[in-house]
Short mmCIF file of C-alpha atoms (C1' of nucleotides) in Angstrom, two decimals:
data_model
loop_
_atom_site.label_atom_id
_atom_site.label_comp_id
_atom_site.label_asym_id
_atom_site.label_seq_id
_atom_site.Cartn_x
_atom_site.Cartn_y
_atom_site.Cartn_z
CA UNK A 12 3.64 -25.46 2.78
CA UNK A 13 4.87 -26.93 -0.43
CA UNK A 14 6.13 -30.37 -0.82
CA UNK A 15 9.03 -29.21 -2.98
CA UNK A 16 12.57 -29.72 -1.55
CA UNK A 17 15.80 -28.41 -3.05
CA UNK A 18 15.91 -26.51 -6.36
CA UNK A 19 18.40 -23.81 -5.34
CA UNK A 20 20.44 -24.46 -8.49
CA UNK A 21 18.03 -22.99 -10.95
CA UNK A 22 17.33 -19.60 -9.11
CA UNK A 23 18.08 -17.57 -12.07
CA UNK A 24 17.02 -19.89 -14.75
CA UNK A 25 15.77 -17.99 -17.69
CA UNK A 26 12.48 -19.32 -18.99
CA UNK A 27 11.32 -19.70 -15.61
CA UNK A 28 7.86 -18.46 -15.88
CA UNK A 29 7.95 -16.71 -12.40
CA UNK A 30 11.17 -14.88 -13.46
CA UNK A 31 9.56 -13.65 -16.62
CA UNK A 32 6.29 -12.77 -15.17
CA UNK A 33 7.52 -11.05 -12.03
CA UNK A 34 10.63 -9.21 -13.16
CA UNK A 35 12.07 -7.82 -9.90
CA UNK A 36 8.91 -8.57 -7.94
CA UNK A 37 5.41 -7.01 -7.84
CA UNK A 38 5.28 -3.64 -6.23
CA UNK A 39 3.69 -3.50 -2.76
CA UNK A 40 1.05 -1.18 -3.71
CA UNK A 41 -0.04 -3.60 -6.56
CA UNK A 42 -0.08 -6.50 -4.25
CA UNK A 43 -2.33 -4.66 -1.95
CA UNK A 44 -4.80 -4.00 -4.80
CA UNK A 45 -4.79 -7.59 -6.28
CA UNK A 46 -7.22 -8.97 -3.68
CA UNK A 47 -9.73 -6.11 -4.73
CA UNK A 48 -9.45 -7.07 -8.36
CA UNK A 49 -9.84 -10.71 -7.44
CA UNK A 50 -13.07 -9.98 -5.59
CA UNK A 51 -14.38 -7.82 -8.38
CA UNK A 52 -13.57 -10.59 -10.82
CA UNK A 53 -15.46 -13.18 -8.77
CA UNK A 54 -18.45 -10.84 -8.60
CA UNK A 55 -18.50 -10.46 -12.38
CA UNK A 56 -17.97 -14.11 -12.91
CA UNK A 57 -20.98 -14.88 -10.76
CA UNK A 58 -23.06 -12.45 -12.90
CA UNK A 59 -22.04 -14.53 -15.93
CA UNK A 60 -19.69 -12.07 -17.49
CA UNK A 61 -16.86 -13.85 -19.29
CA UNK A 62 -14.84 -11.03 -20.66
CA UNK A 63 -14.14 -7.59 -19.10
CA UNK A 64 -12.31 -4.45 -20.27
CA UNK A 65 -10.03 -2.58 -18.06
CA UNK A 66 -12.34 0.42 -17.67
CA UNK A 67 -15.17 -1.91 -16.30
CA UNK A 68 -13.04 -3.94 -13.98
CA UNK A 69 -11.43 -0.72 -12.77
CA UNK A 70 -14.71 0.87 -12.01
CA UNK A 71 -15.86 -2.30 -10.18
CA UNK A 72 -12.72 -2.25 -8.12
CA UNK A 73 -12.79 1.43 -7.47
CA UNK A 74 -9.51 2.41 -9.19
CA UNK A 75 -8.65 4.09 -12.46
CA UNK A 76 -7.93 1.89 -15.58
CA UNK A 77 -4.51 3.06 -16.20
CA UNK A 78 -3.59 1.75 -12.63
CA UNK A 79 -5.43 -1.42 -13.17
CA UNK A 80 -3.61 -2.22 -16.39
CA UNK A 81 -0.17 -1.31 -15.03
CA UNK A 82 -0.97 -3.60 -12.00
CA UNK A 83 -1.98 -6.42 -14.08
CA UNK A 84 0.97 -5.98 -16.39
CA UNK A 85 3.19 -6.93 -13.49
CA UNK A 86 1.70 -10.44 -13.49
CA UNK A 87 2.12 -10.99 -17.13
CA UNK A 88 0.39 -10.15 -20.50
CA UNK A 89 -2.99 -11.78 -19.85
CA UNK A 90 -5.31 -9.46 -21.72
CA UNK A 91 -6.35 -9.30 -25.36
CA UNK A 92 -5.99 -6.04 -27.23
CA UNK A 93 -9.20 -4.68 -28.53
CA UNK A 94 -11.16 -7.09 -26.33
CA UNK A 95 -10.32 -7.21 -22.66
CA UNK A 96 -9.53 -9.77 -20.08
CA UNK A 97 -11.05 -13.22 -19.87
CA UNK A 98 -12.55 -13.25 -16.33
CA UNK A 99 -12.02 -16.81 -15.41
CA UNK A 100 -8.34 -16.83 -16.72
CA UNK A 101 -7.66 -13.67 -14.89
CA UNK A 102 -9.05 -14.97 -11.78
CA UNK A 103 -6.59 -17.90 -11.96
CA UNK A 104 -3.70 -15.69 -12.69
CA UNK A 105 -4.28 -13.21 -9.94
CA UNK A 106 -4.94 -16.14 -7.60
CA UNK A 107 -1.78 -17.72 -8.49
CA UNK A 108 0.23 -14.44 -8.16
CA UNK A 109 -1.29 -14.07 -4.60
CA UNK A 110 -0.36 -17.73 -3.77
CA UNK A 111 -4.05 -18.78 -3.48
CA UNK A 112 -3.77 -21.73 -5.59
CA UNK A 113 -2.96 -23.54 -2.36
CA UNK A 114 -5.05 -23.30 0.68
CA UNK A 115 -3.39 -21.85 3.64
CA UNK A 116 -4.18 -23.43 7.02
CA UNK A 117 -4.72 -20.51 9.62
CA UNK A 118 -4.98 -20.44 13.32
CA UNK A 119 -7.06 -17.81 15.04
CA UNK A 120 -6.13 -16.94 18.60
CA UNK A 121 -8.81 -15.38 20.48
CA UNK A 122 -12.51 -16.43 20.34
CA UNK A 123 -14.18 -13.21 21.52
CA UNK A 124 -16.32 -11.13 19.34
CA UNK A 125 -13.64 -10.44 16.89
CA UNK A 126 -12.35 -13.98 16.67
CA UNK A 127 -15.94 -15.13 16.17
CA UNK A 128 -16.53 -12.58 13.39
CA UNK A 129 -13.34 -13.82 11.68
CA UNK A 130 -14.27 -17.49 12.07
CA UNK A 131 -17.77 -16.72 10.65
CA UNK A 132 -16.42 -14.54 7.79
CA UNK A 133 -17.00 -17.60 5.60
CA UNK A 134 -17.53 -16.79 1.96
CA UNK A 135 -14.40 -14.80 1.45
CA UNK A 136 -12.18 -16.15 4.08
CA UNK A 137 -12.47 -19.75 2.75
CA UNK A 138 -11.27 -18.90 -0.78
CA UNK A 139 -7.64 -19.71 -0.25
CA UNK A 140 -7.62 -20.19 3.50
CA UNK A 141 -8.89 -22.82 5.84
CA UNK A 142 -9.32 -22.10 9.59
CA UNK A 143 -7.47 -25.00 11.23
CA UNK A 144 -8.20 -23.89 14.78
CA UNK A 145 -9.70 -21.18 17.05
CA UNK A 146 -7.93 -20.96 20.38
CA UNK A 147 -8.91 -19.32 23.67
CA UNK A 148 -8.18 -19.50 27.37
CA UNK A 149 -11.83 -19.01 28.48
CA UNK A 150 -12.93 -22.46 29.74
CA UNK A 151 -16.65 -21.51 29.04
CA UNK A 152 -15.76 -21.25 25.46
CA UNK A 153 -13.80 -24.41 25.01
CA UNK A 154 -15.58 -27.03 22.87
CA UNK A 155 -18.02 -24.65 21.38
CA UNK A 156 -18.11 -24.67 17.64
CA UNK A 157 -17.21 -21.53 15.62
CA UNK A 158 -17.51 -21.48 11.85
CA UNK A 159 -17.19 -25.32 11.68
CA UNK A 160 -14.17 -25.50 14.02
CA UNK A 161 -14.08 -26.34 17.72
CA UNK A 162 -12.66 -23.78 20.02
CA UNK A 163 -9.73 -25.29 21.69
CA UNK A 164 -7.43 -24.24 24.62
CA UNK A 165 -4.37 -22.05 23.81
CA UNK A 166 -2.17 -24.62 25.47
CA UNK A 167 -2.59 -26.53 22.14
CA UNK A 168 -1.19 -23.82 20.19
CA UNK A 169 2.29 -25.24 19.61
CA UNK A 170 1.06 -28.74 18.85
CA UNK A 171 -1.57 -27.56 16.38
CA UNK A 172 0.94 -25.09 14.56
CA UNK A 173 3.37 -27.80 14.16
CA UNK A 174 1.21 -30.72 13.23
CA UNK A 175 -0.51 -28.69 10.60
CA UNK A 176 2.53 -26.72 9.32
CA UNK A 177 0.54 -23.58 9.93
CA UNK A 178 2.35 -20.50 8.34
CA UNK A 179 -0.29 -17.80 9.17
CA UNK A 180 -1.71 -16.73 12.53
CA UNK A 181 -4.35 -14.21 13.49
CA UNK A 182 -4.18 -12.44 16.70
CA UNK A 183 -7.53 -11.47 18.06
CA UNK A 184 -6.92 -11.17 21.82
CA UNK A 185 -6.69 -8.16 23.98
CA UNK A 186 -3.55 -6.02 23.78
CA UNK A 187 -2.19 -7.27 27.01
CA UNK A 188 -2.07 -10.82 25.84
CA UNK A 189 -1.04 -10.19 22.24
CA UNK A 190 2.73 -10.01 22.36
CA UNK A 191 2.88 -13.35 24.34
CA UNK A 192 0.63 -15.03 21.82
CA UNK A 193 2.76 -13.58 19.01
CA UNK A 194 5.84 -14.96 20.62
CA UNK A 195 4.41 -18.33 20.96
CA UNK A 196 3.13 -18.40 17.37
CA UNK A 197 6.57 -17.48 16.02
CA UNK A 198 8.41 -19.84 18.22
CA UNK A 199 6.05 -22.60 16.88
CA UNK A 200 6.86 -21.71 13.33
CA UNK A 201 4.33 -19.12 12.22
CA UNK A 202 5.94 -16.60 9.79
CA UNK A 203 2.96 -14.36 8.96
CA UNK A 204 0.74 -12.68 11.57
CA UNK A 205 -2.36 -10.68 11.16
CA UNK A 206 -2.73 -8.54 14.24
CA UNK A 207 -6.00 -7.08 15.40
CA UNK A 208 -4.79 -5.99 18.84
CA UNK A 209 -3.99 -2.36 19.23
CA UNK A 210 -0.26 -2.51 19.70
CA UNK A 211 2.81 -2.75 17.71
CA UNK A 212 4.17 -6.30 17.90
CA UNK A 213 7.91 -7.03 18.07
CA UNK A 214 8.84 -10.09 15.90
CA UNK A 215 12.32 -11.36 14.74
CA UNK A 216 13.61 -10.75 11.24
CA UNK A 217 11.87 -12.76 8.60
CA UNK A 218 8.38 -12.71 10.26
CA UNK A 219 5.78 -10.61 8.43
CA UNK A 220 3.25 -8.69 10.42
CA UNK A 221 0.20 -6.89 9.13
CA UNK A 222 -2.21 -5.01 11.42
CA UNK A 223 -5.83 -4.20 11.20
CA UNK A 224 -6.77 -1.44 13.52
CA UNK A 225 -10.22 -0.26 13.92
CA UNK A 226 -9.43 2.96 15.79
CA UNK A 227 -6.69 3.94 13.54
CA UNK A 228 -9.18 3.90 10.52
CA UNK A 229 -11.75 5.90 12.46
CA UNK A 230 -9.08 8.51 13.31
CA UNK A 231 -8.07 8.96 9.71
CA UNK A 232 -11.70 9.50 9.02
CA UNK A 233 -11.79 12.10 11.65
CA UNK A 234 -8.91 13.91 10.26
CA UNK A 235 -10.56 14.15 6.95
CA UNK A 236 -13.93 15.07 8.42
CA UNK A 237 -12.34 17.90 10.44
CA UNK A 238 -10.61 19.14 7.40
CA UNK A 239 -13.93 19.23 5.41
CA UNK A 240 -15.51 21.21 8.26
CA UNK A 241 -12.45 23.51 8.48
CA UNK A 242 -12.90 24.23 4.72
CA UNK A 243 -16.50 24.90 4.93
CA UNK A 244 -16.26 27.09 7.96
CA UNK A 245 -13.28 29.07 6.86
CA UNK A 246 -10.48 27.15 8.64
CA UNK A 247 -11.00 29.05 11.94
CA UNK A 248 -11.80 25.92 13.79
CA UNK A 249 -9.42 25.33 16.72
CA UNK A 250 -7.61 28.45 15.99
CA UNK A 251 -7.65 29.75 19.60
CA UNK A 252 -6.63 26.29 20.91
CA UNK A 253 -3.62 26.10 18.64
CA UNK A 254 -1.23 28.45 20.49
CA UNK A 255 0.55 26.93 23.69
CA UNK B 1 -19.95 19.09 14.18
CA UNK B 2 -18.75 22.59 15.06
CA UNK B 3 -20.92 25.49 15.94
CA UNK B 4 -19.10 27.97 13.86
CA UNK B 5 -21.04 29.44 10.86
CA UNK B 6 -19.73 31.49 8.11
CA UNK B 7 -16.06 32.68 8.03
CA UNK B 8 -15.45 32.19 4.22
CA UNK B 9 -13.67 35.52 4.09
CA UNK B 10 -10.57 34.72 6.16
CA UNK B 11 -9.70 31.58 4.24
CA UNK B 12 -6.09 32.57 3.34
CA UNK B 13 -5.71 34.80 6.42
CA UNK B 14 -1.98 34.52 7.32
CA UNK B 15 -1.33 34.14 10.94
CA UNK B 16 -3.98 31.59 10.98
CA UNK B 17 -2.34 28.77 12.97
CA UNK B 18 -3.72 26.02 10.82
CA UNK B 19 -2.27 27.75 7.83
CA UNK B 20 1.13 27.99 9.46
CA UNK B 21 1.13 24.62 10.95
CA UNK B 22 -0.13 22.69 7.98
CA UNK B 23 1.29 24.32 4.90
CA UNK B 24 -0.40 22.70 1.97
CA UNK B 25 -1.73 19.97 4.09
CA UNK B 26 -0.42 16.96 5.88
CA UNK B 27 0.66 14.02 3.39
CA UNK B 28 -1.79 11.10 3.52
CA UNK B 29 0.99 8.69 4.48
CA UNK B 30 1.79 10.88 7.53
CA UNK B 31 -1.96 11.02 8.41
CA UNK B 32 -2.16 7.25 8.44
CA UNK B 33 0.78 7.10 10.88
CA UNK B 34 -0.34 9.85 13.38
CA UNK B 35 -2.75 7.47 15.08
CA UNK B 36 0.18 4.97 15.73
CA UNK B 37 2.31 7.82 17.26
CA UNK B 38 -0.66 8.75 19.29
CA UNK B 39 -1.10 5.38 20.74
CA UNK B 40 2.58 5.04 21.39
CA UNK B 41 2.59 8.47 23.31
CA UNK B 42 -0.36 7.39 25.42
CA UNK B 43 1.45 4.08 26.33
CA UNK B 44 4.70 6.08 27.28
CA UNK B 45 2.55 8.64 29.21
CA UNK B 46 0.94 5.89 31.27
CA UNK B 47 4.32 4.54 32.11
CA UNK B 48 5.19 7.98 33.59
CA UNK B 49 7.55 9.02 30.73
CA UNK B 50 7.47 12.79 30.35
CA UNK B 51 9.96 13.33 27.48
CA UNK B 52 10.78 11.18 24.66
CA UNK B 53 13.44 11.33 21.89
CA UNK B 54 12.50 10.47 18.28
CA UNK B 55 14.43 7.29 18.26
CA UNK B 56 12.59 5.91 21.20
CA UNK B 57 9.14 6.97 20.03
CA UNK B 58 10.03 5.64 16.61
CA UNK B 59 10.93 2.34 17.94
CA UNK B 60 7.63 2.18 19.95
CA UNK B 61 5.66 3.06 16.93
CA UNK B 62 7.58 0.70 14.57
CA UNK B 63 9.01 3.20 12.15
CA UNK B 64 12.39 4.83 11.75
CA UNK B 65 13.29 8.05 13.36
CA UNK B 66 13.70 10.15 10.17
CA UNK B 67 10.12 9.26 9.18
CA UNK B 68 8.81 10.13 12.58
CA UNK B 69 10.52 13.47 12.71
CA UNK B 70 9.50 14.33 9.13
CA UNK B 71 5.89 13.37 9.95
CA UNK B 72 5.85 15.42 13.12
CA UNK B 73 7.34 18.44 11.32
CA UNK B 74 4.19 18.60 9.24
CA UNK B 75 2.22 19.42 12.34
CA UNK B 76 4.60 22.16 13.59
CA UNK B 77 7.76 22.44 15.48
CA UNK B 78 6.93 20.85 18.82
CA UNK B 79 10.10 19.20 19.80
CA UNK B 80 13.14 20.53 21.70
CA UNK B 81 16.49 20.14 20.17
CA UNK B 82 18.97 18.22 22.17
CA UNK B 83 16.06 16.95 24.39
CA UNK B 84 13.16 15.49 22.54
CA UNK B 85 9.36 15.90 22.79
CA UNK B 86 7.32 16.54 25.67
CA UNK B 87 4.88 13.52 25.76
CA UNK B 88 1.76 15.28 27.05
CA UNK B 89 2.21 18.24 24.64
CA UNK B 90 2.75 16.08 21.63
CA UNK B 91 -0.30 14.06 22.62
CA UNK B 92 -2.31 17.25 22.47
CA UNK B 93 -0.72 18.47 19.23
CA UNK B 94 -1.32 14.97 17.34
CA UNK B 95 -4.76 14.87 18.67
CA UNK B 96 -5.61 18.29 17.51
CA UNK B 97 -4.06 17.51 14.04
CA UNK B 98 -6.22 14.48 13.75
CA UNK B 99 -9.40 16.24 14.92
CA UNK B 100 -9.70 14.45 18.11
CA UNK B 101 -10.03 17.34 20.48
CA UNK B 102 -13.68 17.01 19.78
CA UNK B 103 -15.65 13.87 20.26
CA UNK B 104 -17.18 12.45 17.16
CA UNK B 105 -20.47 10.72 17.63
CA UNK B 106 -20.59 7.49 15.67
CA UNK B 107 -23.37 5.16 14.54
CA UNK B 108 -22.54 1.50 13.90
CA UNK B 109 -24.82 -0.23 11.59
CA UNK B 110 -24.89 -3.99 12.21
CA UNK B 111 -24.85 -5.77 15.63
CA UNK B 112 -23.47 -9.11 14.58
CA UNK B 113 -20.02 -10.31 15.93
CA UNK B 114 -18.19 -7.60 14.12
CA UNK B 115 -20.49 -4.82 15.36
CA UNK B 116 -20.41 -6.20 18.88
CA UNK B 117 -16.68 -6.25 18.72
CA UNK B 118 -16.40 -2.64 17.70
CA UNK B 119 -18.94 -1.60 20.29
CA UNK B 120 -16.92 -3.28 22.94
CA UNK B 121 -13.57 -2.01 21.65
CA UNK B 122 -13.80 0.49 24.61
CA UNK B 123 -10.46 1.76 25.61
CA UNK B 124 -9.15 3.04 22.19
CA UNK B 125 -12.40 3.75 20.48
CA UNK B 126 -13.60 5.98 23.23
CA UNK B 127 -10.69 8.41 22.88
CA UNK B 128 -12.19 10.87 20.41
CA UNK B 129 -15.18 8.92 19.61
CA UNK B 130 -18.57 8.24 21.22
CA UNK B 131 -20.85 5.42 19.98
CA UNK B 132 -24.08 7.07 19.67
CA UNK B 133 -26.03 4.17 18.40
CA UNK B 134 -25.76 0.46 17.29
CA UNK B 135 -28.46 -0.43 14.68
CA UNK B 136 -29.63 -3.88 13.53
CA UNK B 137 -32.76 -5.44 11.88
CA UNK B 138 -32.70 -8.54 13.79
CA UNK B 139 -35.68 -8.19 16.31
CA UNK B 140 -34.06 -10.66 18.80
CA UNK B 141 -31.12 -8.26 19.28
CA UNK B 142 -33.09 -5.02 19.77
CA UNK B 143 -33.04 -3.52 23.23
CA UNK B 144 -29.93 -5.58 24.19
CA UNK B 145 -27.10 -3.47 25.46
CA UNK B 146 -23.83 -3.30 23.72
CA UNK B 147 -20.74 -1.32 25.02
CA UNK B 148 -23.18 0.74 26.99
CA UNK B 149 -25.39 1.53 24.14
CA UNK B 150 -28.89 -0.02 23.28
CA UNK B 151 -29.31 -1.82 20.05
CA UNK B 152 -31.97 -0.10 18.12
CA UNK B 153 -33.77 -0.80 14.80
CA UNK B 154 -32.31 0.48 11.58
CA UNK B 155 -35.56 2.23 10.77
CA UNK B 156 -34.35 4.77 13.28
CA UNK B 157 -31.24 5.46 11.33
CA UNK B 158 -32.25 8.73 9.67
CA UNK B 159 -33.67 10.25 12.93
CA UNK B 160 -30.60 9.28 14.97
CA UNK B 161 -28.12 10.68 12.40
CA UNK B 162 -29.89 13.89 11.98
CA UNK B 163 -30.70 14.50 15.76
CA UNK B 164 -27.10 13.90 16.73
CA UNK B 165 -25.47 15.45 13.68
CA UNK B 166 -23.54 12.15 13.14
CA UNK B 167 -20.75 12.55 10.46
CA UNK B 168 -19.11 9.17 10.83
CA UNK B 169 -20.89 5.82 10.30
CA UNK B 170 -19.60 2.31 10.55
CA UNK B 171 -21.01 -0.47 8.24
CA UNK B 172 -20.68 -3.89 9.83
CA UNK B 173 -23.52 -5.66 7.98
CA UNK B 174 -23.24 -8.49 5.37
CA UNK B 175 -22.08 -7.53 1.79
CA UNK B 176 -25.61 -7.77 0.51
CA UNK B 177 -26.99 -5.05 2.78
CA UNK B 178 -24.05 -2.71 2.80
CA UNK B 179 -24.70 -0.58 -0.17
CA UNK B 180 -28.28 0.16 0.86
CA UNK B 181 -27.01 1.04 4.42
CA UNK B 182 -24.40 3.23 3.00
CA UNK B 183 -27.01 5.05 0.88
CA UNK B 184 -29.15 5.67 3.83
CA UNK B 185 -26.36 6.96 5.89
CA UNK B 186 -25.18 9.37 3.19
CA UNK B 187 -28.72 10.58 2.48
CA UNK B 188 -29.02 11.25 6.30
CA UNK B 189 -25.99 13.48 6.23
CA UNK B 190 -23.02 11.10 7.14
CA UNK B 191 -19.87 12.08 5.16
CA UNK B 192 -17.38 9.60 6.57
CA UNK B 193 -17.91 5.85 6.26
CA UNK B 194 -15.83 3.03 7.65
CA UNK B 195 -16.75 -0.07 5.60
CA UNK B 196 -16.14 -3.52 6.95
CA UNK B 197 -18.34 -5.33 4.27
CA UNK B 198 -16.34 -7.11 1.55
CA UNK B 199 -17.30 -4.79 -1.43
CA UNK B 200 -16.50 -1.57 -2.95
CA UNK B 201 -19.17 1.02 -1.94
CA UNK B 202 -20.30 3.64 -4.35
CA UNK B 203 -20.69 7.14 -2.86
CA UNK B 204 -21.29 10.56 -4.10
CA UNK B 205 -18.51 13.04 -4.35
CA UNK B 206 -17.41 14.47 -1.04
CA UNK B 207 -18.09 11.38 0.94
CA UNK B 208 -15.05 9.65 2.40
CA UNK B 209 -14.95 5.90 2.55
CA UNK B 210 -12.39 3.78 4.23
CA UNK B 211 -12.47 0.04 4.18
CA UNK B 212 -11.11 -2.52 6.65
CA UNK B 213 -10.98 -5.89 4.91
CA UNK B 214 -10.04 -9.05 6.75
CA UNK B 215 -9.58 -11.21 3.67
CA UNK B 216 -7.54 -8.76 1.88
CA UNK B 217 -4.96 -8.60 4.55
CA UNK B 218 -4.81 -12.27 4.70
CA UNK B 219 -4.22 -12.47 0.93
CA UNK B 220 -1.44 -9.90 1.23
CA UNK B 221 0.19 -12.17 3.92
CA UNK B 222 -0.30 -15.23 1.62
CA UNK B 223 1.55 -13.39 -1.12
CA UNK B 224 4.67 -12.75 1.00
CA UNK B 225 4.46 -16.20 2.51
CA UNK B 226 4.39 -17.72 -0.89
CA UNK B 227 7.34 -15.61 -1.98
CA UNK B 228 9.31 -16.64 1.02
CA UNK B 229 8.68 -20.15 0.31
CA UNK B 230 9.61 -19.76 -3.39
CA UNK B 231 12.90 -18.14 -2.28
CA UNK B 232 13.64 -20.99 -0.06
CA UNK B 233 12.74 -23.75 -2.47
CA UNK B 234 14.46 -22.14 -5.42
CA UNK B 235 11.43 -20.38 -7.14
CA UNK B 236 10.18 -23.53 -8.84
CA UNK B 237 6.84 -23.45 -7.17
CA UNK B 238 3.97 -23.51 -9.51
CA UNK B 239 6.22 -23.43 -12.43
CA UNK B 240 4.23 -26.11 -14.32
CA UNK B 241 1.08 -24.32 -13.67
CA UNK B 242 2.08 -21.11 -15.17
CA UNK B 243 1.92 -21.94 -18.72
CA UNK B 244 -1.42 -22.15 -20.48
"C1'" DT C 27 -11.67 0.13 -34.83
"C1'" DT C 28 -10.84 -0.90 -29.96
"C1'" DA C 29 -8.52 -1.77 -25.75
"C1'" DT C 30 -4.09 -3.52 -23.99
"C1'" DG C 31 0.66 -2.83 -22.43
"C1'" DT C 32 4.17 0.42 -21.58
"C1'" DG C 33 7.83 3.89 -21.96
"C1'" DA C 34 8.02 8.61 -20.25
"C1'" DA C 35 6.59 12.36 -17.22
"C1'" DC C 36 4.97 13.40 -13.01
"C1'" DT C 37 3.95 13.19 -8.13
"C1'" DA C 38 4.35 11.27 -3.54
"C1'" DA C 39 6.90 9.04 -0.01
"C1'" DT C 40 11.16 7.81 2.08
"C1'" DT C 41 15.77 8.16 3.65
"C1'" DC C 42 20.04 10.60 4.08
"C1'" DA C 43 22.92 13.67 6.21
"C1'" DC C 44 23.88 17.69 8.50
"C1'" DA C 45 23.03 22.71 9.71
"C1'" DG C 46 21.13 24.78 13.62
"C1'" DC C 47 19.14 25.15 18.11
"C1'" DT C 48 19.24 24.01 23.28
"C1'" DA D 15 27.03 17.08 23.20
"C1'" DG D 16 22.69 15.81 21.66
"C1'" DC D 17 18.52 15.74 19.19
"C1'" DT D 18 15.38 18.20 16.26
"C1'" DG D 19 14.05 19.89 11.72
"C1'" DT D 20 14.72 19.97 7.05
"C1'" DG D 21 16.77 20.69 2.25
"C1'" DA D 22 18.59 17.42 -1.05
"C1'" DA D 23 18.80 12.80 -3.01
"C1'" DT D 24 16.56 8.61 -3.77
"C1'" DT D 25 12.97 5.41 -4.50
"C1'" DA D 26 8.18 4.23 -5.05
"C1'" DG D 27 3.90 4.99 -7.07
"C1'" DT D 28 0.69 7.14 -10.39
"C1'" DT D 29 -1.02 8.98 -14.58
"C1'" DC D 30 -0.46 10.26 -19.40
"C1'" DA D 31 -0.56 9.27 -23.97
"C1'" DC D 32 0.23 6.41 -27.64
"C1'" DA D 33 2.39 2.46 -30.22
"C1'" DT D 34 0.97 -2.09 -30.81
"C1'" DA D 35 -1.84 -6.01 -31.54
"C1'" DA D 36 -6.27 -8.28 -32.09
#
DNA sequence: TTATGTGAACTAATTCACAGCT
DNA sequence: AGCTGTGAATTAGTTCACATAA
């Protein structure tokens, strides 16, 4: 959380860089792709590339170059015509747009396999985020270390969230416990939740929930796989079963 | 994989139920929501609900009712005006549309925390999928059981994929190993890949890749969190840093 | 030259609002 | 009377194609 206090007067101040750079906000679809660009840029940077053209960056990110350029244009005009983009500078601008110039403290609720996988995700998670705590109810896990953080009891949830001004919580508990954990996170002040439990969480207005669902992704793959088969085999698959 | 062989003649056969039910295919956005509806339907069914109106189902799925009805209309006309939808029947129709009337054998590559989390995902994963094998290179893991399946060595990958006609593979290995594993899966005949490694996989035409990326979701949350803060604090956040 | 940035055209997705069926 | 199914209207997202700038 920022230390800034009350600037409500200059909301529409012209010349405010954010107003110029983000006229009417960045489209959701663009926001969802910025992290992909950011990762591609990091990879290029590590390889010593200092300048990259939209074609190349687009290939690395798995999109077409027109889309990439349009996306980046929503952040501002940070490329050089005839040349391309400066990798380091673009990393900075994309990071800034995503809000990653600060480091967000995160609490992970659930220290099962998934919680552990998250806590150990290391490399990429640590850019822009810091795991402040991992919580569980299982007494046998308490005190164990996970990704450099001790596993603590969920009874400490409220205190930890408040003391560290945690805005982002990750739910990695079984479906049955997820809504209760969500309610506690929200009550304690968390406004962004990443939900791995397979259910739709109810949250009050103003709380942002994103879900990651393993079985949903598999089911989408199954749909396309079936469709591919149907095409190959003349679409007669399941024909009999379809009526009634 | 189906046992059907060559039906290429009747591709455009009118009266084919799939042609009638899916005129011009189901929109991607709809496909991505069908699994959510399916889960909500299962939950309702377990509670003993036998009929559900679009409002109620939409609420359970976290979408609005117009969208739900439009989505379902792409599968066919399976509701009853003035009444609603029969839960059991709709479960069947959605399952069929998603290709879940068959059980897809799946191979998971990587038995680290994430692979283990997936293998133990149990309840929801098993509806429509069967984990045929979990593979790893780590000798200390081999022979251990995971979600009812033995962990085997990746050297068996090709044999296992071929013998079981596996069409869907899950990559849960570190980024450095992911592309190589992907190539081997594809060479062995896998055409659908769910990728948990934080990189963009290259695959030949005709192979379907979906990615699940923990850090991307967090970054999207950070964006919105930042934006919320900027609104509250008058959008002056990062103003100085923006120039140069 | 060469590659960005962007209006304009196009395509997809969402929402509205109500006709039509039970 | 009530709820589905869907054309029509709207909004969002993508792609094209080229003027513009280094």
